[in-house]
Coordinates of C-alpha atoms in Angstrom, one line a residue:
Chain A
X13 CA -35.7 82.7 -32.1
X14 CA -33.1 80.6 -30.6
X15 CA -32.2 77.1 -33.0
X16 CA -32.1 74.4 -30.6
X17 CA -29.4 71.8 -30.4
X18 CA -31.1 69.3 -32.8
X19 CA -31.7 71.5 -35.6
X20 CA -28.1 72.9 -35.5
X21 CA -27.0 69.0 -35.8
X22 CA -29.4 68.2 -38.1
X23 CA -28.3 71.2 -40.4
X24 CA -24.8 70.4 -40.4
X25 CA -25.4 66.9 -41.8
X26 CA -27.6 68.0 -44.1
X27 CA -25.0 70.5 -45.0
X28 CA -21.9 68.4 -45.0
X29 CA -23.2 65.3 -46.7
X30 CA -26.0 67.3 -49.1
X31 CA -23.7 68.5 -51.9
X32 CA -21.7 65.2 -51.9
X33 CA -25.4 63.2 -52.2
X34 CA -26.7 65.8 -54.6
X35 CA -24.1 65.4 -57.3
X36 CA -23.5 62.0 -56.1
X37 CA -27.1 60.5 -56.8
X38 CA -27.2 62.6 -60.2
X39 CA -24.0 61.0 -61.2
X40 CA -24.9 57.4 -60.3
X41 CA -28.7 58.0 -62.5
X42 CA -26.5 58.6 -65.5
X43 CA -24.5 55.7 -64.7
X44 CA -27.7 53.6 -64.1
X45 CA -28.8 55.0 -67.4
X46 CA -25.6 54.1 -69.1
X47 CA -25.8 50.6 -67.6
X48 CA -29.5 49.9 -68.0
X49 CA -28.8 50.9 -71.9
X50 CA -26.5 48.4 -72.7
X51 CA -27.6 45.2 -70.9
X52 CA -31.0 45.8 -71.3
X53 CA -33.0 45.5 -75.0
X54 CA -31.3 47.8 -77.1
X55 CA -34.8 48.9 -78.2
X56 CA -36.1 49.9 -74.8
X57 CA -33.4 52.3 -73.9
X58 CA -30.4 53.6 -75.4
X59 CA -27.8 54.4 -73.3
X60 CA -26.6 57.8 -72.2
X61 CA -24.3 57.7 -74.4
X62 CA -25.8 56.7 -77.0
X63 CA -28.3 59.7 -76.8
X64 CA -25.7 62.0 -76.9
X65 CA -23.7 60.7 -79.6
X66 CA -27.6 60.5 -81.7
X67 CA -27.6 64.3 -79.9
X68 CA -24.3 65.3 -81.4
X69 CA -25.3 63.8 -84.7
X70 CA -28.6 66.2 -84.9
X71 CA -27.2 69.2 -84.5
X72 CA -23.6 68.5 -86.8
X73 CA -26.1 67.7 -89.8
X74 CA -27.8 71.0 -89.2
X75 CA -31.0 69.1 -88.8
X76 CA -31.3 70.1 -85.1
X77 CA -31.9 73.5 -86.0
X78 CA -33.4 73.6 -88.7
X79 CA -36.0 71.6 -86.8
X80 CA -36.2 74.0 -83.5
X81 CA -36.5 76.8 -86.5
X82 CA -39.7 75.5 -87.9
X83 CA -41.4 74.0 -84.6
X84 CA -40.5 77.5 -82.9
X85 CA -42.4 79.7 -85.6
X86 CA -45.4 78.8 -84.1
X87 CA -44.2 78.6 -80.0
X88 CA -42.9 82.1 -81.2
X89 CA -46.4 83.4 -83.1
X90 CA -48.4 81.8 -81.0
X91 CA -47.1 82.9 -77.7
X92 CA -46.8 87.0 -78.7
X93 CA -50.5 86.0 -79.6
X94 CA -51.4 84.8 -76.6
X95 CA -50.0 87.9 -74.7
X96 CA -51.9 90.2 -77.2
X97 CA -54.9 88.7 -76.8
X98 CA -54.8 87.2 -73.2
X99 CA -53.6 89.9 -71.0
X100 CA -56.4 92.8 -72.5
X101 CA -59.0 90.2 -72.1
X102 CA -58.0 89.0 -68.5
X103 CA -57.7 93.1 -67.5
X104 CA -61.2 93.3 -68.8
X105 CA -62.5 90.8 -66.9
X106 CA -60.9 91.2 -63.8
X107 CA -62.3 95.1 -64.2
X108 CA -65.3 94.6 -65.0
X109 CA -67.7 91.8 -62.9
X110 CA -70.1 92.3 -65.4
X111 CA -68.2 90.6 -68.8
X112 CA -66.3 88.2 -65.9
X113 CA -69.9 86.7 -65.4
X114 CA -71.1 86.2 -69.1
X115 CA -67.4 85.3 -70.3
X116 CA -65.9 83.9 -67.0
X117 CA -67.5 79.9 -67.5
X118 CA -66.0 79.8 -70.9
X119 CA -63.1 80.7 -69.8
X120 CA -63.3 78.3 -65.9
X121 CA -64.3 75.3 -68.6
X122 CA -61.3 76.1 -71.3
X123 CA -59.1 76.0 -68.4
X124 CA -60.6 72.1 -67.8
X125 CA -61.0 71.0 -71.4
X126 CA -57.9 69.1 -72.6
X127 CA -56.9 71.4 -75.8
X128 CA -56.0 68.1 -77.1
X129 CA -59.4 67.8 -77.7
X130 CA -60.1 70.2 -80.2
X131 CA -56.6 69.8 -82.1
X132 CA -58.1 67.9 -84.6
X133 CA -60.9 70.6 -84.8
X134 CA -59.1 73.6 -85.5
X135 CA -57.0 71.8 -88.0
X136 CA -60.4 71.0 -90.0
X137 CA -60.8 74.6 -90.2
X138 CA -57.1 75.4 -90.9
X139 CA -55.3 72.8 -92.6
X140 CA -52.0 71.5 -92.0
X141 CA -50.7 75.3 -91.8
X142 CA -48.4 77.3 -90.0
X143 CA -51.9 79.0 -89.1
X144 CA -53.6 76.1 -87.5
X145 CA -50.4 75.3 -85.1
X146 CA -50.4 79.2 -84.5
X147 CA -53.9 78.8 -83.4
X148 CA -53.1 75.4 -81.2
X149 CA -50.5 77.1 -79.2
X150 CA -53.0 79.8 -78.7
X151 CA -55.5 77.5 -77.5
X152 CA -53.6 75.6 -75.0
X153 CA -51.8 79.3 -73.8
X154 CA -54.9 81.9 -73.4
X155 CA -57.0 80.3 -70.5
X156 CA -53.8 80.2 -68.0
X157 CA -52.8 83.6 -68.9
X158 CA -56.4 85.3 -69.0
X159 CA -56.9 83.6 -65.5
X160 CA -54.0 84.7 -64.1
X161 CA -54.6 88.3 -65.5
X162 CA -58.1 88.5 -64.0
X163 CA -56.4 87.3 -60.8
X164 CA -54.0 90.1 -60.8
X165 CA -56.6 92.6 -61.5
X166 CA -59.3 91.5 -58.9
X167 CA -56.3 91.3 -56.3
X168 CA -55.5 95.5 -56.7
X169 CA -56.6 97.2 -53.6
X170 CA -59.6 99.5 -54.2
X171 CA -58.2 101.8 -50.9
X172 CA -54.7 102.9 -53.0
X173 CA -57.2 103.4 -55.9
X174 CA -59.1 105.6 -53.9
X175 CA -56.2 107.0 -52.3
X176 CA -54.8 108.2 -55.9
X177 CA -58.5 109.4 -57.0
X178 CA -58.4 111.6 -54.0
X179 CA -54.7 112.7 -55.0
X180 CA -56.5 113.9 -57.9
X181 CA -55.2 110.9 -60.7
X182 CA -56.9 110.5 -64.0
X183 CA -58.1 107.1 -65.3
X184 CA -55.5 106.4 -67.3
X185 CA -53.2 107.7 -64.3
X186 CA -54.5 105.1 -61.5
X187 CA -54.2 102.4 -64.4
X188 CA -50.4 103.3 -65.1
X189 CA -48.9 103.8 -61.9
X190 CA -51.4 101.6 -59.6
X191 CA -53.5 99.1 -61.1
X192 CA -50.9 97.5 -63.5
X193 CA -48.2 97.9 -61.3
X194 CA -50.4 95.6 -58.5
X195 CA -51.3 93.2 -61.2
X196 CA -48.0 92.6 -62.5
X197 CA -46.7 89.9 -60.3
X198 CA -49.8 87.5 -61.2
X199 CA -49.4 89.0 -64.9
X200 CA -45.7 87.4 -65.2
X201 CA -46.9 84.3 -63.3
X202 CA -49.8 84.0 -65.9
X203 CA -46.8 84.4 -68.5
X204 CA -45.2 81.3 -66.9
X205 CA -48.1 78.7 -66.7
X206 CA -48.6 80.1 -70.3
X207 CA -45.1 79.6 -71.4
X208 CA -45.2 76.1 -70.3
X209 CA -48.8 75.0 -72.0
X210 CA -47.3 76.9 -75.1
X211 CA -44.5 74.3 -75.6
X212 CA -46.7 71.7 -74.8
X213 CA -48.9 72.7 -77.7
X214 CA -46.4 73.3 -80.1
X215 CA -44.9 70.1 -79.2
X216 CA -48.1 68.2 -79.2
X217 CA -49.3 68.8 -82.4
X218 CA -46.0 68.1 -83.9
X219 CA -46.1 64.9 -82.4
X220 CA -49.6 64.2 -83.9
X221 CA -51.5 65.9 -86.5
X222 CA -48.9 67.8 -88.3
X223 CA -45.6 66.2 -88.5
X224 CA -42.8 69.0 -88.9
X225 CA -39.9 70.1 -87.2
X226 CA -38.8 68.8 -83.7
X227 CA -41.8 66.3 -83.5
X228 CA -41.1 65.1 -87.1
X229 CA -37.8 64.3 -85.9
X230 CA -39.0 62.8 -83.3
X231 CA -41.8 60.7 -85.1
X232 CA -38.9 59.8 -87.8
X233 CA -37.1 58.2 -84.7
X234 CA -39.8 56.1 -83.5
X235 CA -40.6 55.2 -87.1
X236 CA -37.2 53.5 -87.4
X237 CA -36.8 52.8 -84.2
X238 CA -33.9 55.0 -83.4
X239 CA -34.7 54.9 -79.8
X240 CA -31.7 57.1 -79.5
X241 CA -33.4 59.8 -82.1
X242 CA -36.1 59.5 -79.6
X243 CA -34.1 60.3 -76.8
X244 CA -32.3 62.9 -77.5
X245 CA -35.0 65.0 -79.8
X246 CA -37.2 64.6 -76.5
X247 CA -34.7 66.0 -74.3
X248 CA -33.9 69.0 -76.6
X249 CA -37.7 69.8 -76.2
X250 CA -37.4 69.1 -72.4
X251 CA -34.6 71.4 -72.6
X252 CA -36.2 74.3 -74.2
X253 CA -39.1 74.2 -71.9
X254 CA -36.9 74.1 -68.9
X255 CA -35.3 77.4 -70.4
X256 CA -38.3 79.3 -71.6
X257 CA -40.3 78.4 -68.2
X258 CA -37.3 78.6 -65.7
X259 CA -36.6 82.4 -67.6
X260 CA -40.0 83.3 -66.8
X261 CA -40.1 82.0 -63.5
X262 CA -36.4 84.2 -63.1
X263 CA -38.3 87.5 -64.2
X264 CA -41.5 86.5 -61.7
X265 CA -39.1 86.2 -59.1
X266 CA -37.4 89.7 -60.2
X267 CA -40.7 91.6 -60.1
X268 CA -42.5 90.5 -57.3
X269 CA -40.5 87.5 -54.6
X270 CA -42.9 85.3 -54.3
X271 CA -44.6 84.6 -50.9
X272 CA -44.8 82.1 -49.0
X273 CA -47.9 80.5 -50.3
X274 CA -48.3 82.4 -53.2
X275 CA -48.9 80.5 -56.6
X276 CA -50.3 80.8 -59.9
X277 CA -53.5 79.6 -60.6
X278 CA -52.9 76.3 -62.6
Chain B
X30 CA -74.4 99.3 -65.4
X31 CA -77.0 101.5 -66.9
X32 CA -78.8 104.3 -65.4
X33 CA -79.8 104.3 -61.8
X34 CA -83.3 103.7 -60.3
X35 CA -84.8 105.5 -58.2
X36 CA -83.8 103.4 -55.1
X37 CA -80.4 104.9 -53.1
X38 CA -77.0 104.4 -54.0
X39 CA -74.0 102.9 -52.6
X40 CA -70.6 103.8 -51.6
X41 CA -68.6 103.6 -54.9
X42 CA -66.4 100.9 -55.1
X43 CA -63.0 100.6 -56.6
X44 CA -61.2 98.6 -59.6
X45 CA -62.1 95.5 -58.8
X46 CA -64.8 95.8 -56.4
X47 CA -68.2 94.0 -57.2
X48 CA -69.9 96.6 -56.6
X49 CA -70.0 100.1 -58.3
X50 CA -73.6 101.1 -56.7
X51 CA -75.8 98.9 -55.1
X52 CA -79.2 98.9 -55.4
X53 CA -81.0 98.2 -52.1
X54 CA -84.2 96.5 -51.1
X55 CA -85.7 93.1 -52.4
X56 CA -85.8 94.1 -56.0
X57 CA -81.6 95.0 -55.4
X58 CA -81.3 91.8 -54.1
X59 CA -83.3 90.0 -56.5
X60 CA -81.8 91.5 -59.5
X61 CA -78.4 90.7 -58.1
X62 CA -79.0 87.4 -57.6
X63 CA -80.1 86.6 -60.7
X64 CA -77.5 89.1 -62.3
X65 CA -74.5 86.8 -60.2
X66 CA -76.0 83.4 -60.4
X67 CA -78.1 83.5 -63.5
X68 CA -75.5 85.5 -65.8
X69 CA -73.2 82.8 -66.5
X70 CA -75.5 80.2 -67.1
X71 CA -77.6 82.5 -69.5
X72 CA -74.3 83.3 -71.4
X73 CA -74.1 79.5 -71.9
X74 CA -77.6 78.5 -72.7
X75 CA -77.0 81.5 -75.6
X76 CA -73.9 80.1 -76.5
X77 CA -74.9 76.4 -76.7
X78 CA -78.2 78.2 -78.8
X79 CA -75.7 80.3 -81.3
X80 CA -73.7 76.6 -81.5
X81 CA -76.8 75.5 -82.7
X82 CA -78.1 77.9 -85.0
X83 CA -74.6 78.3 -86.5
X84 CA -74.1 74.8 -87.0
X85 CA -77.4 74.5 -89.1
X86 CA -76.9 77.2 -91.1
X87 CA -73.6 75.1 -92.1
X88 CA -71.8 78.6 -91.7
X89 CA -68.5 77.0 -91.4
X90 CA -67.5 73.2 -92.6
X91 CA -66.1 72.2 -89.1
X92 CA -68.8 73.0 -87.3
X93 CA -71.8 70.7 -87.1
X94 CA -75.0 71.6 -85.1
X95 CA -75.2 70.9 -81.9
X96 CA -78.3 68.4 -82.0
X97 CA -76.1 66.4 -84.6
X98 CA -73.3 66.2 -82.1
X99 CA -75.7 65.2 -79.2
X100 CA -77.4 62.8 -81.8
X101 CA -73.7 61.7 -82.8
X102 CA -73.0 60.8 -79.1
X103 CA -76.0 58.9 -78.5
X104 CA -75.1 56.5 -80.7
X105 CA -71.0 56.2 -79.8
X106 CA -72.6 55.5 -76.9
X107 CA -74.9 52.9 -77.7
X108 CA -72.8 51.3 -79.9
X109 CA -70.2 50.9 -77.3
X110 CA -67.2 52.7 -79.0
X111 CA -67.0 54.8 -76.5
X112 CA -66.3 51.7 -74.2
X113 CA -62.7 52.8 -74.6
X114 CA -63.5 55.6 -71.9
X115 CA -63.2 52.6 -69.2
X116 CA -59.4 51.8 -69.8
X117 CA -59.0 55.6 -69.6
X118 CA -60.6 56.0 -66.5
X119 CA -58.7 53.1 -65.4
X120 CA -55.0 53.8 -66.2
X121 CA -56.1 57.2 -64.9
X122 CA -57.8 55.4 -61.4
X123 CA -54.3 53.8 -61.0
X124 CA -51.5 57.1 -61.7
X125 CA -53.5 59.2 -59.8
X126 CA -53.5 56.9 -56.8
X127 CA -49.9 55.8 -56.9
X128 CA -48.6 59.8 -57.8
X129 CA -50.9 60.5 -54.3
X130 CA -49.4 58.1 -52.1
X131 CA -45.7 58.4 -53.2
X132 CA -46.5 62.1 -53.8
X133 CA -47.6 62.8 -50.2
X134 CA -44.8 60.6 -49.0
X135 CA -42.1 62.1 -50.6
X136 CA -43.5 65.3 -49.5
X137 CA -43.8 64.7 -46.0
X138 CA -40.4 63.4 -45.9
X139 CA -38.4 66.2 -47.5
X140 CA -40.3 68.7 -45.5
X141 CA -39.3 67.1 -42.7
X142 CA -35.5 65.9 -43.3
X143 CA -33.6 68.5 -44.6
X144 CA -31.0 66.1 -46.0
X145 CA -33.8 64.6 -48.1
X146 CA -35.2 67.7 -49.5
X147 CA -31.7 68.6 -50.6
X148 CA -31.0 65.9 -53.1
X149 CA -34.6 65.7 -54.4
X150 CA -35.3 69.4 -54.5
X151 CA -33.3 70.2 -58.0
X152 CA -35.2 67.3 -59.5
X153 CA -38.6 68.1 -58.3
X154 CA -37.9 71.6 -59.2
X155 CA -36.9 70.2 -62.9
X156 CA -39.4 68.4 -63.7
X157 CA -42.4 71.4 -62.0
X158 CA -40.4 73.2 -64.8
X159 CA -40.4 70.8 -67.4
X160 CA -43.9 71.1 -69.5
X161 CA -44.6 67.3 -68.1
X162 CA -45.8 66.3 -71.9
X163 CA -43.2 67.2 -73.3
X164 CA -41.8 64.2 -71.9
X165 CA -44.3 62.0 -73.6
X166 CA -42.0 60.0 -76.2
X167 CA -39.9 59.1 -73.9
X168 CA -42.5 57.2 -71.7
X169 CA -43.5 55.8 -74.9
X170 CA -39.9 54.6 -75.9
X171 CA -39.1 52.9 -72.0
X172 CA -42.8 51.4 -71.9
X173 CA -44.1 50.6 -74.9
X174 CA -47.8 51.1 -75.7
X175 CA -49.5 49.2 -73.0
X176 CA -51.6 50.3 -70.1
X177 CA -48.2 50.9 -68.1
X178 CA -47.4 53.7 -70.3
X179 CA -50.2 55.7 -69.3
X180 CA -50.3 55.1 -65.9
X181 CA -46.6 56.7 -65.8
X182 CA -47.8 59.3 -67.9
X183 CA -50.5 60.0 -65.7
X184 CA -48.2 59.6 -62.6
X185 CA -45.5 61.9 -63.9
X186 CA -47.8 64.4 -64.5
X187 CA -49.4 64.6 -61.1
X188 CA -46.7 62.9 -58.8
X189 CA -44.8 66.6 -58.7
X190 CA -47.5 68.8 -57.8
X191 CA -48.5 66.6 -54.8
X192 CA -45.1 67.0 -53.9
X193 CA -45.0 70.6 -54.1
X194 CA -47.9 71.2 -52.4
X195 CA -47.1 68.8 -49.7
X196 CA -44.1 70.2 -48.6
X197 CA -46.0 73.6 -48.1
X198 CA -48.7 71.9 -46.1
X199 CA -46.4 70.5 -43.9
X200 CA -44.1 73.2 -43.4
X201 CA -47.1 75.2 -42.4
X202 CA -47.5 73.3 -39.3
X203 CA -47.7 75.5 -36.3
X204 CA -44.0 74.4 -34.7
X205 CA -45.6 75.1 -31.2
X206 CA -47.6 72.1 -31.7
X207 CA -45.0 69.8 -32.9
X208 CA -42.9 71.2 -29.7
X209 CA -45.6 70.1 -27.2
X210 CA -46.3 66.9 -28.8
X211 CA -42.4 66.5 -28.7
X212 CA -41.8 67.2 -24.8
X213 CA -44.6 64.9 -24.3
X214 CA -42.6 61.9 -26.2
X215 CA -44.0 61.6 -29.6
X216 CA -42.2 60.0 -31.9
X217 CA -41.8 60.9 -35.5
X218 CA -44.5 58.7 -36.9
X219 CA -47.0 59.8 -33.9
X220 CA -46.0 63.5 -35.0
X221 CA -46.5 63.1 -38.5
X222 CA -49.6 61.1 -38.0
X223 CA -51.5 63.1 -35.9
X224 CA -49.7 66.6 -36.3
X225 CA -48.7 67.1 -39.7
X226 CA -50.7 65.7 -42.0
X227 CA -54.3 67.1 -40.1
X228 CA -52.2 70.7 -40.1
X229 CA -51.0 69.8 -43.6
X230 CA -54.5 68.7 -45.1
X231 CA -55.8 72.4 -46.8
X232 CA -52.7 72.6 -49.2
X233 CA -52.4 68.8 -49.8
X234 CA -55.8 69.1 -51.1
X235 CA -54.6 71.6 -53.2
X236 CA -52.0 69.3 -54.2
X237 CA -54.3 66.6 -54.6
X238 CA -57.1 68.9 -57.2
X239 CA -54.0 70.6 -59.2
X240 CA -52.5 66.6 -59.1
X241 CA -55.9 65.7 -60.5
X242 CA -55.9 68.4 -63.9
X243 CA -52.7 67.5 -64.7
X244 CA -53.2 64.1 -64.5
X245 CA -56.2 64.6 -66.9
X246 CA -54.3 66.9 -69.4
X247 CA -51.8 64.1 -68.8
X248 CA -53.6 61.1 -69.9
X249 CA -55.6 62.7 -73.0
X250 CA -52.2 64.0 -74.1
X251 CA -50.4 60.4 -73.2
X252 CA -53.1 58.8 -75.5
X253 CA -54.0 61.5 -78.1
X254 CA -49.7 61.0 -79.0
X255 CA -50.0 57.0 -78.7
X256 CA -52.8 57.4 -80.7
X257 CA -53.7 53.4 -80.3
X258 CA -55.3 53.1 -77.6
X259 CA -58.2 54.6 -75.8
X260 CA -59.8 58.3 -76.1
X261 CA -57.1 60.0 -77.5
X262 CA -56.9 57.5 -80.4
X263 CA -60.4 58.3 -80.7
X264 CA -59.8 62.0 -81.3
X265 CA -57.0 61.2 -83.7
X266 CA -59.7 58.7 -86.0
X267 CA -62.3 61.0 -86.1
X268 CA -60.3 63.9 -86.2
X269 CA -58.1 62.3 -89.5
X270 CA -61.2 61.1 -91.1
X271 CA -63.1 64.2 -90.4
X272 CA -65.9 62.3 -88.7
X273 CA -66.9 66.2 -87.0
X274 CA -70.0 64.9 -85.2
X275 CA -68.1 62.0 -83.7
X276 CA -65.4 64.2 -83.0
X277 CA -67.2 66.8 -81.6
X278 CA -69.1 63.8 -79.3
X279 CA -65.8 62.3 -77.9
X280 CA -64.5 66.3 -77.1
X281 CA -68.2 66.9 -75.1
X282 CA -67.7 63.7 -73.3
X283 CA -64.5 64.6 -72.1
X284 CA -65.3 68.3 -71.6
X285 CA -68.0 67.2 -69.6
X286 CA -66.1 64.3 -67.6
X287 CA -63.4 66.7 -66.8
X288 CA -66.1 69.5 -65.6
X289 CA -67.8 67.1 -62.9
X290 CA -64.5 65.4 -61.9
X291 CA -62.8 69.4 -61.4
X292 CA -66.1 70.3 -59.8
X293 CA -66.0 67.0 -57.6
X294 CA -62.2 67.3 -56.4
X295 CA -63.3 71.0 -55.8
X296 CA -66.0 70.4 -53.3
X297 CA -64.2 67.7 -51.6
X298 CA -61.6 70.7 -50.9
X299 CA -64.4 73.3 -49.9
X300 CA -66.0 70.7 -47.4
X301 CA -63.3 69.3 -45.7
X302 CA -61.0 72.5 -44.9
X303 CA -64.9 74.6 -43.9
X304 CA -63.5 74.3 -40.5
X305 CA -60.2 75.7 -41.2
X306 CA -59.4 79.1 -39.9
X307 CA -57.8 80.4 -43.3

């Protein structure tokens, strides 16, 4: 298909002046940030730099890490978890229509319910444990991934299934080299949405209920309002969201290219 | 499935398939009716019933029967604490509105300027990345605790996902329509009006119900860590005074709420793309 003179032009200029506004706009929010900082109230926003000196001060004092160490036990726990759990259950009942119709409502409504809600339930049962944030980064994990895992299963084409029955394949056979292969692209989207509802929880609950690591720090900073402390311990979380996600959207990418409309179910 | 009556079988389907044998005739169809439709509410009427039972028998300390909790909401209700729902719904009414309106506009405008969708695409693409709570505090920190807070909250949660979407729909747009509308001298806004967005309207929809759960999650989250203000300072009261029935109340009201306005959204969707080829 031939471009036609327009598009070429348009291209160009999107080509010559993109980079140049891409960087440029990025630099002039920092320096809006910077600026907004200082002449504004000092207790609305700290400046740029500000955050990265607070930023700097974090992780010098050791208290940076030893923070992400304790908040990430449970993102850690929780999430292997949430795979060990979630992707059996999901094959289960994306295999069999039977258990998808007595367990698939629980699992359409989990996906609606803000685990918020039931936070302060499971920590009645728990207590303020490791256990009970285990369990809340669980909760707001399992019903993306199960989803996405049924997904992947109903999506396998019964004709290559047939086609490898007739080749002669055993069950576990078709289930090795067909059926999970087929559902693997929806499997390491599931792992995504998963990923990025597992921070949230383990954030979350830091932030409310049980006030330790990375959300302590956090809370400390509102307390005394550091807005700075704020800031920065906020952006570190940002930061290792963007990492853990933006990794799992990589390896999605690696095993299946997406299509054009293709998505995860959110 | 269990043993086969005496009625003929079907093909045999594969992984997957809904059907390993079929059993034909009215009984077939009867049974698998009820076995399709009836199934998941049965498994819910027996879970609500084991709720229930469980919760009588006081089997575990969190978990109050389920006539306590309805018994629990009834009077929340009544006694108008649960008038804090209304400034939810409200800061919610306003995010979700504003992140639809800028949303579709920014995405409509970067799917059709290229120059546009360079400089916004790493930022949209950062914060679709971003777990959008995550980025609670620091709404909390630039706002304060008001009702503005929230509605950025809410709008920062959906804004991106309308975007997304939005793009896709319009990009999706057959170009042999824009082409004929072109050589008969429409201009930008005629083609955008009456070309894009009706071409575009399946997967803004989409936009528009995944725009809608996040802006949900959004706002109980938003609240839940302000803890001062609406629902989610609900939750926190109850939950830290272990007040389970009342708890248990304000999590069925917004299980439910969140239930009809999912299932709304979703039938809006289904009704208005029916004619839609794909």
């Amino acid at each position: 298909m031939s471009v036609p003179a327009v598009a070429v032009r348009r291209n160009r200029r999107a080509l010559t002046w993109g980079p140049a506004l891409r960087y440029g706009s990025f630099l002039l929010l920092l320096l809006f940030w910077e600026y907004a900082g200082r002449t504004g109230e000092r207790l609305l926003i700290p400046p740029f730099s500000a955050t990265m000196v607070a930023l700097g001060e974090l992780i010098v004092s050791g208290e940076l890490f030893r923070a992400l160490y304790v908040s990430n036990q449970s993102l850690v726990l929780g999430f292997l978890l949430t795979v060990l759990l979630g992707v059996p259950f999901g094959l289960l009942l994306g295999r069999f229509p039977i258990l998808d119709r007595v367990f698939g409502i629980y699992l359409d409504i989990s996906l609606v319910v803000p685990m918020v809600a039931l936070m302060p339930v499971v920590i009645v049962a728990l207590g303020i444990t490791l256990a009970a944030r285990v369990v809340i980064v669980v909760l707001f994990a399992l019903p993306g991934l199960v989803i996405n895992v049924r997904t992947g299963m109903r999506g396998v084409d019964p004709r290559l299934v047939e086609m490898a029955r007739a080749f002669g394949a055993r069950e576990w056979q078709i289930w090795w080299k067909v059926t999970l292969p087929a559902a693997l692209p929806a499997l390491i989207a599931g792992l995504r949405f998963a990923a990025s509802r597992a921070v949230v929880g383990m954030i979350i609950v830091e932030l409310t209920l049980i006030s330790v690591g990375i959300g302590l720090v956090i809370q400390n900073g509102r307390g005394q309002f550091a807005a700075d402390v704020v800031f920065a311990g906020t952006l570190v979380v940002a930061a290792e969201g963007l990492l853990i996600v933006g990794l799992a959207g990589r390896l999605e990418r690696l095993v299946a290219p997406r299509r054009k409309l293709g998505r995860a179910i959110e | 499935m269990s043993a086969a009556p005496s009625v003929s079988r079907g093909a045999v389907g594969g992984v997957g398939s809904p059907v390993r044998f079929r059993r034909r005739g009215r009984l077939g169809r009867a049974t698998r009716i009820l076995s399709d439709q009836g199934l998941p509410w049965l498994s819910l009427a027996i879970g609500l019933a084991l709720w229930e039972v469980l919760g009588q028998a006081r089997a575990f300390s969190f978990l109050p029967p389920l006539s306590d909790v309805l018994l629990a909401l009834r009077d929340l209700w009544v006694s108008g604490r649960l008038n804090a729902l209304g400034a939810t719904l409200q800061a919610f009414g306003i995010g979700f509105a504003v992140s639809l309106v800028l949303g579709i506009a920014t995405g409509i405008a970067m799917a059709r300027n290229r120059l546009v969708e360079y400089v916004l695409d790493p930022y949209i693409d950062a914060f679709m990345t971003i777990p959008s709570s995550a980025l609670i505090p620091l709404y909390l920190v630039l706002f304060g605790l008001g009702t503005e807070t929230r509605v950025v909250v809410v709008f920062m949660h959906a804004y991106f996902v309308v975007v997304v979407n939005t793009i896709a729909g319009a990009r999706s747009v057959d170009q042999n329509l824009v082409e004929m509308a072109r050589a008969f001298g429409a201009r930008e806004g005629d083609l955008i009006r009456k070309i894009v967005l009706p071409s575009a309207f399946p997967l803004l929809l989409t936009g528009v119900r995944l725009g809608f759960g996040r802006g949900v999650r959004g706002i109980i989250n938003g609240e839940t860590i302000l803890a001062s203000v609406g629902i989610g300072q609900l939750l926190i009261r109850y939950g830290r005074s272990f007040q389970m029935e009342n708890l248990y109340a304000v999590v069925l009201t917004i299980v439910l709420l969140a239930v009809i306005g999912t299932t709304a959204v979703g039938l809006i969707e289904r009704s208005t793309t029916r004619w839609q080829k794909t």
